[in-house]
XYZ file of C-alpha atoms in Angstrom:
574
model
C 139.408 5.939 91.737
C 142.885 4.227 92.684
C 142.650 2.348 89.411
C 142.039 5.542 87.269
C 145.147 6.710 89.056
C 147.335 3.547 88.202
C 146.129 3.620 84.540
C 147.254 7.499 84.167
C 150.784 6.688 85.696
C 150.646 3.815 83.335
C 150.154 5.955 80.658
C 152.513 8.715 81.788
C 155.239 5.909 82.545
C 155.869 5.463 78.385
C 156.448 9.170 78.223
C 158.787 9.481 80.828
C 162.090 7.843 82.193
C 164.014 8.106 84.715
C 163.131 11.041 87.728
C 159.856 11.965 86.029
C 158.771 7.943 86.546
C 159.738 8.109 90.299
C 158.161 11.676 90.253
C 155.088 10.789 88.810
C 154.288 7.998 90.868
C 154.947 9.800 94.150
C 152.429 12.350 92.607
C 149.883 9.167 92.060
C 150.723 7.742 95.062
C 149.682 10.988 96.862
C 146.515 11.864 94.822
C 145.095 8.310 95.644
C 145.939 8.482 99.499
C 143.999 11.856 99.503
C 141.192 10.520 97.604
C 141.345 7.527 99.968
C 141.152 9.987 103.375
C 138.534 12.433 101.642
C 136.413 8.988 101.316
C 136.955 8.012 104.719
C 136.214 11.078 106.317
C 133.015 11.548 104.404
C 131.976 7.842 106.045
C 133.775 8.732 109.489
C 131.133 11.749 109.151
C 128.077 9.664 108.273
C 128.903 7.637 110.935
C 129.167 10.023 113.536
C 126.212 11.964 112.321
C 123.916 8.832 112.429
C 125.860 8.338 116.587
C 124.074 11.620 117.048
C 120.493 10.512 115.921
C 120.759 7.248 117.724
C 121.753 9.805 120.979
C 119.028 12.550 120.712
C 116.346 9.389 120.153
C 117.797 7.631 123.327
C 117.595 10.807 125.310
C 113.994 11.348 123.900
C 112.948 8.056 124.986
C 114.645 8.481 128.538
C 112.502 11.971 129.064
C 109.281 10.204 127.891
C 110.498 7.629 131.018
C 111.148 10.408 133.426
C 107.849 11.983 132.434
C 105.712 9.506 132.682
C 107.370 8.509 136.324
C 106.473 11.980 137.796
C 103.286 11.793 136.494
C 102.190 8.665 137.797
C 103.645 10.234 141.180
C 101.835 13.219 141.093
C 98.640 11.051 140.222
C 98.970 8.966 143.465
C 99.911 11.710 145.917
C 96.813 14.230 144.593
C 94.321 10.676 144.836
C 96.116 10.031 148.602
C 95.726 13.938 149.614
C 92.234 14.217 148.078
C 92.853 16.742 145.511
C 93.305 14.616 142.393
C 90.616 15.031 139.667
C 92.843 13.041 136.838
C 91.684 9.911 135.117
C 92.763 6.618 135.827
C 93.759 5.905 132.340
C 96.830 8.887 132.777
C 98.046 6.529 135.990
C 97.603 3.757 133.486
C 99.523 5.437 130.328
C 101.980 6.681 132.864
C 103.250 2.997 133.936
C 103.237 1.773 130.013
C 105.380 4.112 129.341
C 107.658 2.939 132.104
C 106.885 -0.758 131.616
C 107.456 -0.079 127.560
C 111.100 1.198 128.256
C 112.161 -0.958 131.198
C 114.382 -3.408 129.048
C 116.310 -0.438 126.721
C 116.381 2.416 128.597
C 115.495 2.002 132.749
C 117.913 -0.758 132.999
C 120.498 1.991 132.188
C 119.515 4.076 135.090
C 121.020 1.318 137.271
C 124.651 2.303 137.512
C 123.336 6.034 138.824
C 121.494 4.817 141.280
C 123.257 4.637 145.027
C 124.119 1.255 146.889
C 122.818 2.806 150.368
C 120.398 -0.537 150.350
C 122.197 -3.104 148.141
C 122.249 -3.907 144.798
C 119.101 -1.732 144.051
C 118.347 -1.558 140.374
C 115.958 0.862 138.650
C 113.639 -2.044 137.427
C 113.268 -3.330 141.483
C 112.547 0.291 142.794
C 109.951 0.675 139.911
C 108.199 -2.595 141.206
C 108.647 -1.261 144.609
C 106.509 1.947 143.495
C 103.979 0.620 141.366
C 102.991 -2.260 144.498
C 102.799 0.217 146.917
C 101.182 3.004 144.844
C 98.530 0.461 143.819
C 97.147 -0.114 147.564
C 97.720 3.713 148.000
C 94.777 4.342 145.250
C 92.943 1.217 146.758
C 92.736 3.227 150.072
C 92.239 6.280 148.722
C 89.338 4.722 146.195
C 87.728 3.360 149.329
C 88.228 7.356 151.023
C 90.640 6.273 153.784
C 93.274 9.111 152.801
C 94.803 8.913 155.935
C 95.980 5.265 155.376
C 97.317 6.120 152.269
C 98.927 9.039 153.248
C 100.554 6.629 155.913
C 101.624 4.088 153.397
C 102.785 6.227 151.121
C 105.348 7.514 154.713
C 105.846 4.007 155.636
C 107.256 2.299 151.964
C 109.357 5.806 151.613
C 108.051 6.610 148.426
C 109.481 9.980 148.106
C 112.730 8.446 149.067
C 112.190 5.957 146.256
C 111.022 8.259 143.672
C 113.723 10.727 144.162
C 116.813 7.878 144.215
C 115.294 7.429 140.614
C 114.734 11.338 139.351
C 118.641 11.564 140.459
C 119.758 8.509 138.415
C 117.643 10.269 135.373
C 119.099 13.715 136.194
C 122.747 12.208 136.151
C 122.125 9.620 133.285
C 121.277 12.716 131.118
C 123.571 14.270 132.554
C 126.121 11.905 131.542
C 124.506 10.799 127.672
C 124.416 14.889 126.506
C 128.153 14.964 127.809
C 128.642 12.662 124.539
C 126.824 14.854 122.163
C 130.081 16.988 121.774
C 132.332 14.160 121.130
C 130.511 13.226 118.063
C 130.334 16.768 117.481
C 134.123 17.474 117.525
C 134.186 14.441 115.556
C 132.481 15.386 112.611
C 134.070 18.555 112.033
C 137.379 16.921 112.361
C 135.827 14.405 109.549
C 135.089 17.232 107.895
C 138.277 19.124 108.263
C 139.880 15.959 106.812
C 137.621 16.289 103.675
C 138.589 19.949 103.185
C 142.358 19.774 103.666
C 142.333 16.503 101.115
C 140.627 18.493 98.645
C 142.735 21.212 98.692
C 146.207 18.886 99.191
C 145.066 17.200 96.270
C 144.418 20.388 94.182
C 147.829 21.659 95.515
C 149.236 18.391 94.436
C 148.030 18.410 90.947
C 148.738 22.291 90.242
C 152.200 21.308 91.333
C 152.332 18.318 88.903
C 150.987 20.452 85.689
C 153.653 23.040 86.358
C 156.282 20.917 86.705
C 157.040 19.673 83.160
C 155.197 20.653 79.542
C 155.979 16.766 78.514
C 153.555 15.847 81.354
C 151.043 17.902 80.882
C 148.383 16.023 78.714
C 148.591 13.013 81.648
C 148.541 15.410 84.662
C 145.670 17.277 82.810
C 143.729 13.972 83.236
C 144.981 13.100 86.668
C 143.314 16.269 87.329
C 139.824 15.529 85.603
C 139.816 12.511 87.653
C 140.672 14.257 91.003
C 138.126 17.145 90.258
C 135.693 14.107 89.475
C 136.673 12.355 92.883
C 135.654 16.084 94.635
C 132.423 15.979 92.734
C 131.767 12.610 93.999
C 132.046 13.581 97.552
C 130.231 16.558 97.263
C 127.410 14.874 95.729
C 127.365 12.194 98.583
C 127.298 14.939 100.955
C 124.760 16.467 99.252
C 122.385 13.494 99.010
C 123.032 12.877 102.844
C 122.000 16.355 103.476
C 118.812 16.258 101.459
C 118.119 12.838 102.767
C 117.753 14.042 106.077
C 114.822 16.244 104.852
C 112.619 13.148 102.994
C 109.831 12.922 104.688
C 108.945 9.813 102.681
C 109.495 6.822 100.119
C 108.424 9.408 97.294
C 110.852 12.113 98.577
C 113.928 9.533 98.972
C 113.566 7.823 95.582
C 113.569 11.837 93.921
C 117.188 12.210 95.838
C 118.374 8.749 94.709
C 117.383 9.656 91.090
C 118.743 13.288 90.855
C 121.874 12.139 92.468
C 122.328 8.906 90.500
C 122.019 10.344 87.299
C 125.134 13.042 88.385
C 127.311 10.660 90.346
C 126.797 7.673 87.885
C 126.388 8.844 84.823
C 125.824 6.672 82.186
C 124.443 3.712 84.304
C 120.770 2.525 84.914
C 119.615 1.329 88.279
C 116.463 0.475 90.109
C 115.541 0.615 93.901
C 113.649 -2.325 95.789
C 112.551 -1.918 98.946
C 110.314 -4.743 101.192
C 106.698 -4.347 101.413
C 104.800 -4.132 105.012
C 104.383 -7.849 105.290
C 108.544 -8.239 104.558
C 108.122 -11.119 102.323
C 108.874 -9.869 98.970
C 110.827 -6.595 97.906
C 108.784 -4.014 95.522
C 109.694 -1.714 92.794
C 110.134 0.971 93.903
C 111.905 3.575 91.842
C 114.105 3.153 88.564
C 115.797 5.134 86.346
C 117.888 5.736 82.852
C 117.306 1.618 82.567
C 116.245 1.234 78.446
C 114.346 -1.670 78.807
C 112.848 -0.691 82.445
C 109.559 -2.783 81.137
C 111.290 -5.663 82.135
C 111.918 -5.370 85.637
C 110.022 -7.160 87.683
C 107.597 -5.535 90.361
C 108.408 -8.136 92.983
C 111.232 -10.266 93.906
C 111.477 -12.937 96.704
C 114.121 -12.558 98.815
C 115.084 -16.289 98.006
C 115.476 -15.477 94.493
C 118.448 -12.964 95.104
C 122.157 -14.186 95.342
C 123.033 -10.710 96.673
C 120.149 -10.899 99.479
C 120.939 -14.568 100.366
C 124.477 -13.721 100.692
C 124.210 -10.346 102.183
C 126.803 -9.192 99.640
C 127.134 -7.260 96.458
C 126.748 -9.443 93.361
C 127.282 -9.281 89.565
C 124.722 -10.879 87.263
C 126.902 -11.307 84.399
C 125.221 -12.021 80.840
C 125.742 -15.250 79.465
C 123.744 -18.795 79.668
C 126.961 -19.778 81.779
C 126.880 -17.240 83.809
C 125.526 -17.246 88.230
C 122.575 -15.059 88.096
C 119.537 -14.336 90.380
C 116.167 -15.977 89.571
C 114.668 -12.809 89.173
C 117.382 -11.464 86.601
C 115.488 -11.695 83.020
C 117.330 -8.387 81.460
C 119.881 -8.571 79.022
C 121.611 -5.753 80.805
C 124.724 -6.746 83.364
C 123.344 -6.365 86.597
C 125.081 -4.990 90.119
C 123.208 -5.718 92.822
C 124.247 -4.264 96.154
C 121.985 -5.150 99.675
C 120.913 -2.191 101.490
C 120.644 -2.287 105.572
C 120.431 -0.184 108.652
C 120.605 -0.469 112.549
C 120.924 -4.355 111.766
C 117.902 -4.351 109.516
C 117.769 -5.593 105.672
C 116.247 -2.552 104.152
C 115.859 -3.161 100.238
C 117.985 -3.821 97.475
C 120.374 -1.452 94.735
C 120.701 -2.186 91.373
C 122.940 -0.859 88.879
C 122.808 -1.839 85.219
C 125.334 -1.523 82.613
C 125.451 -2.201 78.848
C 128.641 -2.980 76.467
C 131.132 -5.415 76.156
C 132.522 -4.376 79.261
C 129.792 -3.851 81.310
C 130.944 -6.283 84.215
C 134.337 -4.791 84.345
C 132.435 -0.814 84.589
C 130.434 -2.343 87.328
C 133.351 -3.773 89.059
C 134.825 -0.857 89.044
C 131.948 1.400 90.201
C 131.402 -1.026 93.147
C 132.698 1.799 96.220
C 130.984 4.419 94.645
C 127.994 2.407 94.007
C 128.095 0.622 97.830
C 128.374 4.054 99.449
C 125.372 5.390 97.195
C 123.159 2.324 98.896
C 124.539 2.980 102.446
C 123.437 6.513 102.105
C 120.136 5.526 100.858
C 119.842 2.856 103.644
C 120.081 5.373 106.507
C 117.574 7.223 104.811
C 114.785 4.567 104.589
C 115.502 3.466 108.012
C 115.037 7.144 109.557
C 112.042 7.227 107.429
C 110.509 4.034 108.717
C 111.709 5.359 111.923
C 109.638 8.820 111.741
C 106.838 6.817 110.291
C 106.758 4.537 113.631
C 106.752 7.419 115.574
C 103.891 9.565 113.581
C 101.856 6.376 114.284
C 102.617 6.100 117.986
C 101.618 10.168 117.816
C 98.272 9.491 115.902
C 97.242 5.806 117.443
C 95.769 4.750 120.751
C 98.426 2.471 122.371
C 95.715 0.316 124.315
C 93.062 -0.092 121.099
C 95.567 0.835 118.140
C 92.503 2.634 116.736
C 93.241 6.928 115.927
C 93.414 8.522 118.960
C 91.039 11.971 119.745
C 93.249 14.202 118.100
C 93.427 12.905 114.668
C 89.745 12.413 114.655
C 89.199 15.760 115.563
C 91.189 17.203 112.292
C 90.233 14.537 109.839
C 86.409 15.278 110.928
C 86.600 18.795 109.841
C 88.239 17.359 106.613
C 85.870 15.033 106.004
C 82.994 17.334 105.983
C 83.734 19.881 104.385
C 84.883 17.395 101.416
C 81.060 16.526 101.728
C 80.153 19.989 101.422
C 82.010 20.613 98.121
C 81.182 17.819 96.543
C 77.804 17.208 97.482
C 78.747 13.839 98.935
C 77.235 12.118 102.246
C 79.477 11.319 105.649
C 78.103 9.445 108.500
C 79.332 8.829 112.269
C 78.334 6.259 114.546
C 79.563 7.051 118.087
C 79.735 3.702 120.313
C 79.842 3.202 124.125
C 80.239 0.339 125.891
C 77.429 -0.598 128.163
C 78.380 -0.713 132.541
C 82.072 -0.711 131.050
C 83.025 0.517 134.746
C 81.123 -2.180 136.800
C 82.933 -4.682 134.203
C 86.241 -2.952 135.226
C 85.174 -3.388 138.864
C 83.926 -6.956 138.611
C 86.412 -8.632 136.806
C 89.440 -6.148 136.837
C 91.420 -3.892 134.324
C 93.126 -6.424 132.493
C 89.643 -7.884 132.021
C 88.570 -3.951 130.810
C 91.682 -3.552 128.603
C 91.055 -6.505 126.519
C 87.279 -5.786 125.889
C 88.499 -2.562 124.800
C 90.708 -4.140 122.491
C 88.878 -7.277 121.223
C 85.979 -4.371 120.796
C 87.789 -2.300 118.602
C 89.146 -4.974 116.885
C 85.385 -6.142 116.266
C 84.526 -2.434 114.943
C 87.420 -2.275 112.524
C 86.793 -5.509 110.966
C 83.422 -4.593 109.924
C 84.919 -1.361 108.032
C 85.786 -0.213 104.990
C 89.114 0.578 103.861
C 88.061 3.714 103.478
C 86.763 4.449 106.931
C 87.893 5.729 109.821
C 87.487 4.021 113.790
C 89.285 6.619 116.215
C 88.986 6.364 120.239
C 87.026 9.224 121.404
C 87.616 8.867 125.145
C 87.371 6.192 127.842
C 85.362 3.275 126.605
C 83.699 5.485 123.315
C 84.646 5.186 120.412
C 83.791 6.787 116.493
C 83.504 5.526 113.467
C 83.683 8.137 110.215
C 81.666 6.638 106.862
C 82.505 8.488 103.950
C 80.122 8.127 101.217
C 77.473 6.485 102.981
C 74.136 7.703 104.072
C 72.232 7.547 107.075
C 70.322 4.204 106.781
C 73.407 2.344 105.537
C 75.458 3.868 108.460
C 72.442 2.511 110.569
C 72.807 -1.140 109.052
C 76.705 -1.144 109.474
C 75.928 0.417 113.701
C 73.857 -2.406 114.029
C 76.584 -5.041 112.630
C 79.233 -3.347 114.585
C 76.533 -4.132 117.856
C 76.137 -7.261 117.449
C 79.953 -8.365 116.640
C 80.702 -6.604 119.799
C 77.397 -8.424 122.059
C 79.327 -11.659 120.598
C 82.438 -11.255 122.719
C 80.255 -11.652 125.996
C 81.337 -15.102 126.062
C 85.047 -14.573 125.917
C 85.816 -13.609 129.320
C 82.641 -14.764 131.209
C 81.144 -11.267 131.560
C 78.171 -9.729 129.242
C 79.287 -7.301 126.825
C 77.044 -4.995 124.816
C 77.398 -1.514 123.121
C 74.845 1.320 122.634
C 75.467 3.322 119.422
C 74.367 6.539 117.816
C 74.545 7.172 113.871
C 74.487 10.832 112.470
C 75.192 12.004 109.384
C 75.758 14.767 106.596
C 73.753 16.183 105.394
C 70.456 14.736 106.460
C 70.806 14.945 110.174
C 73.657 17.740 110.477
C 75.808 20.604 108.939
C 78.623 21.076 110.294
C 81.089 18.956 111.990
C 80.513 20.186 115.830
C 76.256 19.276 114.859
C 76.994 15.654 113.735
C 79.400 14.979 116.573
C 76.190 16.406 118.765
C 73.616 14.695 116.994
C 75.675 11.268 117.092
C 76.496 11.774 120.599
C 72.692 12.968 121.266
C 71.452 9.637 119.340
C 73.884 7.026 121.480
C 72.515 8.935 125.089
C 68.702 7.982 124.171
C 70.234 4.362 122.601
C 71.055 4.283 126.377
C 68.052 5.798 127.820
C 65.845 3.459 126.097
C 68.094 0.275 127.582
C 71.130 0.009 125.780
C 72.534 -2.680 123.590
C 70.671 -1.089 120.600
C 71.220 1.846 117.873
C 69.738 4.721 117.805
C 69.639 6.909 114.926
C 69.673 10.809 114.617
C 66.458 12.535 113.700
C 66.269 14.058 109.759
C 66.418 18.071 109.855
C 63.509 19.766 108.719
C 62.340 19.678 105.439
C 64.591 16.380 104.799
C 62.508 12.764 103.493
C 63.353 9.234 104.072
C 64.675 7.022 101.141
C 61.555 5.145 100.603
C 59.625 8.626 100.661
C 61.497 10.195 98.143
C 60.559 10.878 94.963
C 63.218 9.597 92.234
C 64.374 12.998 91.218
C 64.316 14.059 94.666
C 67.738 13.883 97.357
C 67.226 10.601 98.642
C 67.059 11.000 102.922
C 66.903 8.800 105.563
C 64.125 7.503 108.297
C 63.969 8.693 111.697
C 64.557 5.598 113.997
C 61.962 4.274 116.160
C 62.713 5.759 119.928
């Protein structure tokens, strides 16, 4: 916007002589500074805005911390008194939590914590715990309370536990103080915005009063300062509805509506990098004329801009530098988008004319702070999304945890219902999982668990569902598959997992139950019954085998059915 400025005095320079020169450039001089601060406080805002997301997740994640320490406590003291009824696997989430946010958040609990005994650090008092909480539940396991109860005196475990509640009272304590510095901040940012507006309005009123032989130039300077305003408020605007996209689909609408406002009379495309982060993807364009050209992929190593890490111009020309990817005739600006450290995607903005490099030279600021916008938005997106998958996912198995079976269930049958179409479950339990855990230890448990589940995914669809019902069970949801092919895929599932026996030296086997809709059940509650009643007589009848839900009454096999009759399932052979 400072060279719009410096043309317009240009201009207004061969109309005037003498005062009105040294007038009008004062005026110029003054417009550009205010357009200048008005920029920099909307980025001093971003800035400090994004401080305040970075806080309230680091203050989230030292909660989670504190959490999961007092409930681990309260787990050993109930075992050691004799009350506790909780499951092992709470202890056992409890300490991952801690163990997950030793390196980024415990270690800064270490400065709270007092020097009464040395150079204690959060990490070494957590050690402390955990050793002398695991003999506590060995004793208490093996019903010698009052040992444990004496242990637990003896290594001062309160004393221990309660150095580190302080350090997380006073460490949050200390990190909300900073909340209203970035606060004060902002509106101060914004305060600068305001007052620049209104300076520069006050300016350029004062300039189109001042002389009538001015006014056609000052009329322009105007245009160009009401233009700046615009720009700002649209930036401000696309932060603000940025912070509401909930996804990809949701950014790219933002970056389209606001695009076609701020940069009128451009084209541009957004490429962001697929899951694998080899390649960036299409994935939203707009106002480019030949858009059928783009290309749906481009390798990083094709891209000057993404090599470089800086903005380049793919001029037109045989001549002329220009990405491997590049195959429009259009001038290309391409501008690299990242986030918390991260390379996030790519920006580019096309322009055609004679003078379309010098245009995109000049819309470079505008067009940079358009793709810094856009970057915080796909990395808070990414963000959320890592979180709704730590919310929805088992953290041992990385199968869907009991929740999100539970809803999607319900959604899956009654899709069934409507549309006539056939669901199946096949409910799996691994066979003496406990006396494995007690012969060969939990680590040995753990990764049976996992190498199970990742046995039972890959003999899945993409279009079905594995979710960890609890313990060492697990589910599996078929969609549009019938009893005896649920029964064939149960008894593939068995044997992959009966193959890992020779992994750790220990025999592993799985009994499973297969129900489905509508032949066995009719509701969601009877097929999680009839699966569940199905994988009890699998284990009844000696395990390691599948056992299939009986047919409801009035229902036929497949190879009893006639062809214009529903085609049903057999009972399996108790």
């Amino acid at each position: 916007m400072s060279l719009v400025a410096m043309e317009l005095g240009t201009v207004d320079q061969r109309q005037t002589s003498g005062p009105g020169k040294r007038r009008l450039s004062v005026q110029i001089g003054l417009v550009s500074l205010m357009v200048t601060t008005a920029l920099s406080g909307f980025f001093f805002t971003n800035a400090h805005q994004q401080a305040l997301i970075d806080l309230r997740e680091g203050g989230r994640q030292m909660r989670i911390a504190q959490e999961a320490l007092m409930d681990a406590e309260s787990y050993v003291l109930n075992k050691a008194l004799g009350t506790g009824d909780g499951q092992f696997g709470a202890f056992n989430r409890a300490l991952e939590a801690l163990h997950s946010r030793r390196t980024a958040q415990l270690a800064l609990l270490t400065p709270f914590i007092g020097r009464s005994d040395g150079n204690a650090t959060a990490g070494g008092i957590l050690e402390s715990l955990e050793a002398s909480w695991t003999e506590v539940l060995e004793l208490a396991r093996t019903g010698r309370l009052t040992e444990a109860q004496a242990l637990l005196r003896e290594r001062h475990s309160a004393a221990q536990v309660g150095r580190i509640r302080s350090a997380f009272d006073a460490f949050l304590t200390d990190w909300n103080a900073h909340f209203a510095v970035h606060e004060t901040r902002i509106e101060i940012g914004k305060l600068f915005v305001l007052l620049s507006q209104l300076l520069i309005g006050g300016v350029m009123v004062f300039a189109f009063r001042s002389a009538a032989r001015d006014a056609q130039a000052r009329q322009a300077a105007i245009t160009q300062v009401e233009a700046s305003r615009k720009q700002v408020g649209h930036l401000f605007g696309m932060t603000d509805m940025l912070q509401s996209a909930a996804d990809h689909h949701d950014a790219n609408a933002v970056l389209r509506a606001t695009a076609g406002e701020l940069i009128a009379g451009f084209g541009g495309a957004l490429y962001v990098f697929n899951n694998s982060r080899d390649r960036l993807v299409l994935s939203t364009s707009w106002a480019c004329s030949d858009s059928a050209s783009l290309p749906e992929a481009i390798m990083v190593g094709q891209c000057w801009a993404m090599k470089r890490g800086k903005p380049h111009i793919n001029h037109r020309g045989a001549k002329a530098l220009c990405c491997e990817h590049h195959v429009s005739g259009m001038a290309a600006l391409e501008i690299p988008m990242a986030a918390r450290g991260e390379n996030l995607g790519l920006l580019q903005i096309f322009a055609e004319g004679t003078d379309a490099e010098t245009r995109l030279a000049a819309m470079l600021p505008l067009s940079s702070a358009l793709g810094d916008a856009m970057s915080l938005a796909l990395s808070n997106i990414a963000l959320r999304e890592k979180l709704r998958n730590q919310a929805l996912r088992d953290p041992l198995t990385g199968l869907y945890n009991r929740r999100y079976m539970e809803d999607s269930l319900e959604r899956y049958v009654r899709l069934a219902e409507r549309e006539g179409r056939k669901v199946s479950v096949i409910m799996i339990d691994l066979d003496h999982f406990k006396r494995l855990n007690d012969e060969h230890g939990h680590a040995t448990g753990d990764a049976v668990l996992c190498e199970a589940a990742a046995a039972i995914v890959g003999a899945l669809r993409e279009t079905d569902v594995a979710c960890r019902y609890g313990g060492e069970e697990m589910i599996v949801f078929l969609p549009d598959c019938d009893l005896e092919d649920a029964a064939a895929k149960a008894e593939q599932i068995r044997g992959r997992i009966e193959s890992l026996s020779g992994t750790h030296g220990a025999k592993v086997s799985a009994s499973l139950g297969v129900a489905s809709v509508p032949s066995t059940s009719g509701t969601s509650a009877e097929l999680i019954r009839a699966a569940d009643t199905a994988l009890y007589r699998a284990k009844h009848n000696g395990r390691n085998q599948v056992a299939v839900a009986p047919l409801r009454q009035g229902w036929r096999s497949r190879s009893e059915a006639a062809p214009d009759e529903p085609v049903l399932l057999p009972i399996a052979a108790e």
